[in-house]
CSV table of C-alpha atoms in Angstrom, one decimal:
chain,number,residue,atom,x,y,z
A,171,UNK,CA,98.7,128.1,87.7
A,172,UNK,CA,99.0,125.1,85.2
A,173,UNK,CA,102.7,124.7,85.2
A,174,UNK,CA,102.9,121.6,82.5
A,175,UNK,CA,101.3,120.1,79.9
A,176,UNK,CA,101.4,116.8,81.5
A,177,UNK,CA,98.5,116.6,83.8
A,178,UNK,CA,95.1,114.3,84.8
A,179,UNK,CA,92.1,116.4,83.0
A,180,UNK,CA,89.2,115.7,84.2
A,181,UNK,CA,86.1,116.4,82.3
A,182,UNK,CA,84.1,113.7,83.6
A,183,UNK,CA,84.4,111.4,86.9
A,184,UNK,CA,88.2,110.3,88.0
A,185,UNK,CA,87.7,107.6,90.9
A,186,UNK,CA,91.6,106.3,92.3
A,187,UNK,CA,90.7,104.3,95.0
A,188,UNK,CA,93.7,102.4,96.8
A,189,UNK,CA,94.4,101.0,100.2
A,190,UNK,CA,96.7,101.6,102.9
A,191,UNK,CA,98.9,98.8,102.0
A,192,UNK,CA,98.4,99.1,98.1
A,193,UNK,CA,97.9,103.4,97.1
A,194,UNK,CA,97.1,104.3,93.8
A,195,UNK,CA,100.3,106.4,93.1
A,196,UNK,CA,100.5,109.3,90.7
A,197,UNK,CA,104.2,110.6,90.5
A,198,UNK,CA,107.1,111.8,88.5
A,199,UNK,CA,108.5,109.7,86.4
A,200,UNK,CA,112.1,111.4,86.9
A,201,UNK,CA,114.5,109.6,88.1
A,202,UNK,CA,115.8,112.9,90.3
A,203,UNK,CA,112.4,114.4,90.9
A,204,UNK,CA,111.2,118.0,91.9
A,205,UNK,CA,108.0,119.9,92.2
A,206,UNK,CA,106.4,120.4,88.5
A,207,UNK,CA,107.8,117.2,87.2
A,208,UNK,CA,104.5,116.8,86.1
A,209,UNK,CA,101.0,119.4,86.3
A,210,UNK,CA,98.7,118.2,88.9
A,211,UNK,CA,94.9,117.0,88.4
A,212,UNK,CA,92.4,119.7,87.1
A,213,UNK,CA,88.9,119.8,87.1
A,214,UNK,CA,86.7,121.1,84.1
A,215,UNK,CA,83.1,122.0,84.5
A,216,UNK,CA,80.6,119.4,85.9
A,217,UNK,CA,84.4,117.2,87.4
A,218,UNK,CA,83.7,114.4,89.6
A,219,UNK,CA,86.8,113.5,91.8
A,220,UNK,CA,87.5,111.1,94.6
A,221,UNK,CA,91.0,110.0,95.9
A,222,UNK,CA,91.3,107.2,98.7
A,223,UNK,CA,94.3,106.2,99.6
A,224,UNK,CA,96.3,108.0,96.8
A,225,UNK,CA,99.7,109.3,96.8
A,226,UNK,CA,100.4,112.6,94.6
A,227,UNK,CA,103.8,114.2,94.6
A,228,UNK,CA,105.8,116.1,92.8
A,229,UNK,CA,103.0,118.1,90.8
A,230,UNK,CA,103.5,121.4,89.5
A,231,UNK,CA,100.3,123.0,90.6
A,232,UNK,CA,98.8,120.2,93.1
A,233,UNK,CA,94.5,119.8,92.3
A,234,UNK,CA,93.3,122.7,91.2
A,235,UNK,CA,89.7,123.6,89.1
A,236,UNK,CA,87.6,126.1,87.2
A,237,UNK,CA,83.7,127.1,88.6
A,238,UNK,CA,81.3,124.8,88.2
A,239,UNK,CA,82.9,121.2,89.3
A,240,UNK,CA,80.8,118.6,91.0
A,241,UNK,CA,81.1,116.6,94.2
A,242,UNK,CA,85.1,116.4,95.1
A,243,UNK,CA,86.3,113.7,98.4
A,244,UNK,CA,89.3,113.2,99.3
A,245,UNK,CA,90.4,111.0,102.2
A,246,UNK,CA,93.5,108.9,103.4
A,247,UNK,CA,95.4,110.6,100.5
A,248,UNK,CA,98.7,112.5,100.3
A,249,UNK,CA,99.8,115.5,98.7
A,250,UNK,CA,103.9,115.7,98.5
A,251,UNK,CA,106.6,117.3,97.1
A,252,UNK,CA,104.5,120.1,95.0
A,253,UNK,CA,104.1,123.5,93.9
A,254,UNK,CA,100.6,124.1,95.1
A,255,UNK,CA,97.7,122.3,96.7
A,256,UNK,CA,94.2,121.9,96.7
A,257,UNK,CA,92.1,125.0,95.2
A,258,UNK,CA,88.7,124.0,94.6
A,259,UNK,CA,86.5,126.4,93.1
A,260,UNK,CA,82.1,126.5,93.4
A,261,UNK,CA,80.1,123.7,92.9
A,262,UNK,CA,77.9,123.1,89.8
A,263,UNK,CA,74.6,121.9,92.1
A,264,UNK,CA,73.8,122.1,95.7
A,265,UNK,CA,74.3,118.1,95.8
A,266,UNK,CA,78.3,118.7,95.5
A,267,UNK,CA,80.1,117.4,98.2
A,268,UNK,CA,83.3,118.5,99.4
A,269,UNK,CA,85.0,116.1,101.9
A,270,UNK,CA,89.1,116.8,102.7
A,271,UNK,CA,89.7,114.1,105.9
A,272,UNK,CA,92.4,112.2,107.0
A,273,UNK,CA,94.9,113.3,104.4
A,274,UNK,CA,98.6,114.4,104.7
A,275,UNK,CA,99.1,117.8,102.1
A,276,UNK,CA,103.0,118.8,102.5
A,277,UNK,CA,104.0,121.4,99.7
A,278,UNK,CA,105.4,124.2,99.2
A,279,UNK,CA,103.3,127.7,97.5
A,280,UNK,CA,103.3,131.5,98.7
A,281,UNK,CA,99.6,130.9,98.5
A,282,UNK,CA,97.2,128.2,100.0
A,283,UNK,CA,97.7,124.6,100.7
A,284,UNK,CA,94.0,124.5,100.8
A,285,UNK,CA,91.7,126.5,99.3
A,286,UNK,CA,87.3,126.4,99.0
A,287,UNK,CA,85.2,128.7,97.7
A,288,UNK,CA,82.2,126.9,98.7
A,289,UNK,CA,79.5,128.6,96.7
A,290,UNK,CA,77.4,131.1,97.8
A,291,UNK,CA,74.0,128.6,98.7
A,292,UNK,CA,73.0,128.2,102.4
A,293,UNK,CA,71.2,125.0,100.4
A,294,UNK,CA,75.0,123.7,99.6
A,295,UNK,CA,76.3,121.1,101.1
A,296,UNK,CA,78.6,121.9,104.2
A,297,UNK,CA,81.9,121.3,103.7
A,298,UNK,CA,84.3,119.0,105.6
A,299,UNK,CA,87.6,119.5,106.6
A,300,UNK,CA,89.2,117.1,109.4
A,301,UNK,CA,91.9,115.2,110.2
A,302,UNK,CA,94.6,116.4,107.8
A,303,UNK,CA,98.3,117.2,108.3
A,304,UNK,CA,99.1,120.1,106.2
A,305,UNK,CA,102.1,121.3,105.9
A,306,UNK,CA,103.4,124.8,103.6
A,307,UNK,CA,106.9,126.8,104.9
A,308,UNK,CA,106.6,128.9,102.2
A,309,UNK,CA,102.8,130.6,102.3
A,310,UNK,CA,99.5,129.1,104.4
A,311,UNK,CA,97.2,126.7,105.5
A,312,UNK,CA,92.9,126.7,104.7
A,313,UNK,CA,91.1,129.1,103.5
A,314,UNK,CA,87.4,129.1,102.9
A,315,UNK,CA,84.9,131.4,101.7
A,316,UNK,CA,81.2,131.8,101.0
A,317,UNK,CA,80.3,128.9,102.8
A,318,UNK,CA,76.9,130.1,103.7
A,319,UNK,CA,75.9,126.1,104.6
A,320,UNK,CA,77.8,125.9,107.0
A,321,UNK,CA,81.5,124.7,108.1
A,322,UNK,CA,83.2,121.6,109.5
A,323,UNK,CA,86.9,121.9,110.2
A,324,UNK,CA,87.8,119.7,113.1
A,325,UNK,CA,90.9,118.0,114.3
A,326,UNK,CA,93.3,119.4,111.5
A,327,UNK,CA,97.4,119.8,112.3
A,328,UNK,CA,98.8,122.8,110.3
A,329,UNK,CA,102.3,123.9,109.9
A,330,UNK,CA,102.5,126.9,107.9
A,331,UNK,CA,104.6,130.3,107.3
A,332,UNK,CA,101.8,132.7,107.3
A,333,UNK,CA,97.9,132.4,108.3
A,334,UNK,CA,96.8,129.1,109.3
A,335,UNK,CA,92.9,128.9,109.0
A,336,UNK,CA,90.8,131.4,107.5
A,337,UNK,CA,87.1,131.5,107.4
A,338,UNK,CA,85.3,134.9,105.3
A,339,UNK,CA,81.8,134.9,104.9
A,340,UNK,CA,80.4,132.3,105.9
A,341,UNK,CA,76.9,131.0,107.5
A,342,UNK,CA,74.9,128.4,109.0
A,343,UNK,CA,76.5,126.2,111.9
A,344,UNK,CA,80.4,126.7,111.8
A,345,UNK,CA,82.3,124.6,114.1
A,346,UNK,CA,86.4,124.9,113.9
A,347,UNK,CA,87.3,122.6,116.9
A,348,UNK,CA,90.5,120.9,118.6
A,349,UNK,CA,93.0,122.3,115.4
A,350,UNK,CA,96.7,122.5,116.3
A,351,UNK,CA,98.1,125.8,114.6
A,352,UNK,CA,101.5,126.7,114.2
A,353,UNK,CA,103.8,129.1,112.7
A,354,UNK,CA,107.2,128.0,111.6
A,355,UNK,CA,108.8,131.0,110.4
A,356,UNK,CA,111.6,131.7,112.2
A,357,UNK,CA,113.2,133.8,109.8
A,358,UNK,CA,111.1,137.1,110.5
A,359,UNK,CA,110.3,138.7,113.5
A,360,UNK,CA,107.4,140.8,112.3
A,361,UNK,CA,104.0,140.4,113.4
A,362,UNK,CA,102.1,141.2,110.0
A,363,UNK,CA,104.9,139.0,108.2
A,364,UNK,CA,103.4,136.1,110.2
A,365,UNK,CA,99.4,136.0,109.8
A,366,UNK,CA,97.0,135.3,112.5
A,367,UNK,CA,96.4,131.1,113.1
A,368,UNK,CA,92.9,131.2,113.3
A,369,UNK,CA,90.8,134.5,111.2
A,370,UNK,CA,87.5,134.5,111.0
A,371,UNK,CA,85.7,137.4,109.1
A,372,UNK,CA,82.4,138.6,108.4
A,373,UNK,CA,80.0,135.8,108.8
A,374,UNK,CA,76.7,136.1,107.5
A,375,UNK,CA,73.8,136.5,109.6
A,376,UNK,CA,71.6,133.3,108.7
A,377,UNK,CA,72.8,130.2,106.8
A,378,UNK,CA,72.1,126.3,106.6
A,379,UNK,CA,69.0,125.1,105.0
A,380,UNK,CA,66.6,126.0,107.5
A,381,UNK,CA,68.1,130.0,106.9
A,382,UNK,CA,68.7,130.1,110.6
A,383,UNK,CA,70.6,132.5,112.5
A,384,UNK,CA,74.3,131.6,112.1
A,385,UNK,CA,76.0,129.8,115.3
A,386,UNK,CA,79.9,129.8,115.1
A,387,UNK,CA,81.7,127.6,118.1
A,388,UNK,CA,85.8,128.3,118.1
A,389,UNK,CA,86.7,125.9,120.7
A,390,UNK,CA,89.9,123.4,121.5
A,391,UNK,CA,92.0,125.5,118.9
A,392,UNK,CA,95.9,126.0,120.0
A,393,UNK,CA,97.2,128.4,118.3
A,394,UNK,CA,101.3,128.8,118.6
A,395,UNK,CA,103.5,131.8,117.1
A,396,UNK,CA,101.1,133.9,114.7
A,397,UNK,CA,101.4,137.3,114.3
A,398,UNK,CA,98.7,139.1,112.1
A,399,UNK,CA,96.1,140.9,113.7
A,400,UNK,CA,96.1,137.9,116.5
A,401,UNK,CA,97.0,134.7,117.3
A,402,UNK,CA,93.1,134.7,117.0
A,403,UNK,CA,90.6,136.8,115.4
A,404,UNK,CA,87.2,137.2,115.0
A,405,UNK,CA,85.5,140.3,113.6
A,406,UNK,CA,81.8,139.1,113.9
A,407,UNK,CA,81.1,142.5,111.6
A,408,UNK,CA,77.9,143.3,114.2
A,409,UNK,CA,75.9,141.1,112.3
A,410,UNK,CA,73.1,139.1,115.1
A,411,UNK,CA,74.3,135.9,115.5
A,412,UNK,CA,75.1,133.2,118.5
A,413,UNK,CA,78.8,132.2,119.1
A,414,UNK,CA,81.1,130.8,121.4
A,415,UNK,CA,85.2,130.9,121.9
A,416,UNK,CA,86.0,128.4,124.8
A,417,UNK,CA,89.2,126.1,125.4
A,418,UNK,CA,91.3,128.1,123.2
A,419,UNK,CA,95.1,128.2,123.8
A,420,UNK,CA,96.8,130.7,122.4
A,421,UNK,CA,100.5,131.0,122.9
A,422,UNK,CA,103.6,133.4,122.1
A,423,UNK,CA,102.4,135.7,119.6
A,424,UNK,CA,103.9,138.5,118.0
A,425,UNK,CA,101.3,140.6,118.6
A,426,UNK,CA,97.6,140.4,120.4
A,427,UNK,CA,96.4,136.9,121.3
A,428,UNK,CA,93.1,137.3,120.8
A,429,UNK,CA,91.2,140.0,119.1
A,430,UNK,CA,87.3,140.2,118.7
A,431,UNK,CA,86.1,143.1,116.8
A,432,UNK,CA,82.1,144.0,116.3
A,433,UNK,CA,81.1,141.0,117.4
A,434,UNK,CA,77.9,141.4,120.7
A,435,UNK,CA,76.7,138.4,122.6
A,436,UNK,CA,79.6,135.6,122.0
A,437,UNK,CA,80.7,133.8,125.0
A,438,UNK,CA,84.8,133.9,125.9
A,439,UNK,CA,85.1,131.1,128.3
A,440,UNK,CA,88.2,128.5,129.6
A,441,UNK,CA,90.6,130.0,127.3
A,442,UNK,CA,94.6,130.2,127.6
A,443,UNK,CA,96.5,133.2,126.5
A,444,UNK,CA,100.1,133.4,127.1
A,445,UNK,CA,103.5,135.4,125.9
A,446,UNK,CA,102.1,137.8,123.7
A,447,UNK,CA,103.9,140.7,122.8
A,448,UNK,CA,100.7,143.0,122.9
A,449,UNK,CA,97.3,142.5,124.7
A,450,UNK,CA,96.6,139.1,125.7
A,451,UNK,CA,92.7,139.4,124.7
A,452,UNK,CA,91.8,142.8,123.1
A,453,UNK,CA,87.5,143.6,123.0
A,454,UNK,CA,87.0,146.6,120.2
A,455,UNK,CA,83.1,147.5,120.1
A,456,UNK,CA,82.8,144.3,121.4
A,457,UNK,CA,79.9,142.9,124.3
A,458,UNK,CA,80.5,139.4,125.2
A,459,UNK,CA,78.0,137.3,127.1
A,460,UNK,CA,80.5,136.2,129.4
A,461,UNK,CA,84.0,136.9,130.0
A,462,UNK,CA,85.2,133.8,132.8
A,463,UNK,CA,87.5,131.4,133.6
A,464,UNK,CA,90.4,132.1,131.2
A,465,UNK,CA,93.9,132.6,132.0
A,466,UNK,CA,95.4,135.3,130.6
A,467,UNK,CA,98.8,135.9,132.1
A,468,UNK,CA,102.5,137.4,130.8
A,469,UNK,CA,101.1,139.0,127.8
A,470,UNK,CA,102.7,142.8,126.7
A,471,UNK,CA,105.2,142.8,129.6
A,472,UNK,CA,107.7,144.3,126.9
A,473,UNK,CA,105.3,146.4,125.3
A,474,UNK,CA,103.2,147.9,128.3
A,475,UNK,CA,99.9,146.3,127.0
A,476,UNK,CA,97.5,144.9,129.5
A,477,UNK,CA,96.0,140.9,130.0
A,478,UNK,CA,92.4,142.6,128.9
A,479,UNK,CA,92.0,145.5,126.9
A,480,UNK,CA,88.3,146.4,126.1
A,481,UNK,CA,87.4,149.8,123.9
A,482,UNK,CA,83.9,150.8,122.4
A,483,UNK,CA,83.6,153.6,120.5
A,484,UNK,CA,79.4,153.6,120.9
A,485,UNK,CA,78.0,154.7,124.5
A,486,UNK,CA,74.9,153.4,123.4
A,487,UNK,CA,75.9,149.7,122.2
A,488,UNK,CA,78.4,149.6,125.0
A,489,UNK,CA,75.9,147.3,127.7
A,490,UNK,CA,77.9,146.2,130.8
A,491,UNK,CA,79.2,142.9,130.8
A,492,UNK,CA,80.6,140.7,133.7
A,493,UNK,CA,84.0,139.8,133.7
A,494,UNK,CA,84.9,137.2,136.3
A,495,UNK,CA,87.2,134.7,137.9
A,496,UNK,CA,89.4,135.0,135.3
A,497,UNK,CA,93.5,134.6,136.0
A,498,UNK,CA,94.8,138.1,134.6
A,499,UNK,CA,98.1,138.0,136.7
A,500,UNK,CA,101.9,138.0,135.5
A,501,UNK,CA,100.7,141.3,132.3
A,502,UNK,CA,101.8,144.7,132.5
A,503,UNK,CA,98.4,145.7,133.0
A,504,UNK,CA,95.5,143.7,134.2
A,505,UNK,CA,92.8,145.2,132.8
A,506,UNK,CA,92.3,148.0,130.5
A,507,UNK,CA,88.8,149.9,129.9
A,508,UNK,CA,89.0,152.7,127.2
A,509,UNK,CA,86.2,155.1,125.9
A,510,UNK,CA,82.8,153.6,126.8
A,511,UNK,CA,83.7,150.2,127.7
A,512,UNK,CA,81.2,149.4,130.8
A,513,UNK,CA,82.1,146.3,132.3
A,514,UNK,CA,81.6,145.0,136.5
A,515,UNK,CA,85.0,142.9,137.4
A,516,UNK,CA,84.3,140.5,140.3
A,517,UNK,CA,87.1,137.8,141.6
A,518,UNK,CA,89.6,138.3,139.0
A,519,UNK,CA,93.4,137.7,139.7
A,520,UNK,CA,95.0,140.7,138.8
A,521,UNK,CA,98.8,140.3,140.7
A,522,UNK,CA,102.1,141.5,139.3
């Protein structure tokens, strides 16, 4: 929302390119100053933009665009004090970059402190999110959709009151790795209120600019106090692709830890679930490769849910899987098989 008619737009190319000892600065000029002192930065049609080591604060709506902007980069750069964040909107060509690393993004907005709509084109450019401290109390963290190039979001702290990374519809090679995720909101004890920390949806069946079958890796994630429909969720909408959810830790949530829907083949391996308040992993129509190794333990002990519920509702998808040497002590229930869930459980902890 363009909150002020002081702002930087940009209808060309805006290069502010500082140091670490000298930023460019961009700021209210207030001598008491809020959020929406001033607008933001916002990119018209065919917008080139690149921040290094530039300090914004106290913006109204943060950096924000209409469709069609060129390549965006923005690294070592901070985002303070504001009303809203970084929303950037499809790119004009599939030579657009769009680079987010090694910034610090602290505001405050019910909606998104990062936001991509990366286009549509597995021939796109695949975006690149890493590195950043984002911070938003009031609403949450990335969101990305249509990234049919593929994805980058690696080694990213966020802080937030509702979801913290979201991922819809997206293709090609997609790796979200070693993220710390937390929810801050202390004020609710709802699950739904709180959003899932990691929610990835839909993903398309081929992407990248070979058109390959999409490969999505999930790994090194924690994930710390989401509600939602997990602390992490996947619904792989049964489309034929290769995936993997390893090293995971998931801790405390208000509802299921981890929750994989319509998703065949993945491979759920060396992850930590603990103190849910529902199922610690929960399977719907749902056949993964493997299922070893994790520790899933004092999950639904108030709500009589199990360590491992599995359900699928389709005799004939439902292929037997093995599930093995897994640590399922410490739930209500160990493990929990409903309809045609066909599984062979070999060397599994399952104490009280």
């Amino acid at each position: 929302q363009r909150l002020s008619d002081s702002e930087l737009l940009v209808k060309g190319t805006l290069s502010a390119i500082g140091t670490a000892d000298a930023p460019v600065v961009l700021s209210s000029s207030n001598a008491v100053a809020s959020a929406g002192d001033w607008g933001g930065i916002y990119l018209e049609q065919n917008a080139n933009l690149t921040l290094t080591y530039a300090h914004l604060s106290y913006t109204g709506y943060g950096i924000n665009s209409t469709n069609s902007i060129a390549s965006v980069e923005i690294t070592h750069s901070r985002l303070e004090f504001s009303g809203g964040g970084i929303y950037l909107r499809q790119a004009n060509d599939q030579t657009s970059t769009r680079v987010i690393t090694d910034n610090v993004i602290n505001v405050g907005t019910s909606d998104h402190a990062l936001y991509l709509d990366a286009g549509y084109s597995s021939a796109n450019q695949i975006p690149n999110i890493s590195r950043n401290v984002i911070t938003n109390p009031q609403g949450s963290g990335i969101k990305i959709e249509w990234a049919y190039a593929g994805l980058t979001i690696d080694a990213n702290t966020v802080l937030v009151r509702n979801y913290g990374i979201e991922s819809y519809y997206s293709g090609g090679v997609i790796a979200v790795t070693g993220n710390t995720l937390e929810n801050t909101d202390t004020s609710s004890q709802y699950y739904w209120s709180k959003g899932s920390g990691l929610y990835f949806y839909r993903p398309q069946a081929n992407g990248g600019p070979d058109n390959a079958i999409t490969s999505v890796t999930l790994q090194n994630n924690t994930i710390k106090k989401f509600g939602g429909n997990a602390g992490l969720y996947f619904d792989g909408n049964n489309q034929t692709i290769t995936s993997s959810i390893t090293g995971n830790t998931i801790t405390d949530s208000y509802y299921r830890g981890l929750n994989i829907r319509n998703l065949q083949g993945t491979s759920i391996t060396g992850n930590t679930v603990t103190g849910s308040t529902d199922a610690g992993a929960y399977l719907e129509n749902a056949v993964p490769s493997a299922f070893k190794d994790n520790v899933i333990t004092g999950n639904g002990t108030t709500t009589n849910q199990p360590g491992l519920y599995i359900s699928h509702s389709n005799a004939e998808l439902s292929e037997s899987f093995l599930i093995k040497d897994n640590d399922l002590s410490g739930n209500h229930i160990g493990i929990e098989l409903r309809q045609f869930a066909n599984a062979v459980v070999e060397g599994n902890d399952l104490s009280g």
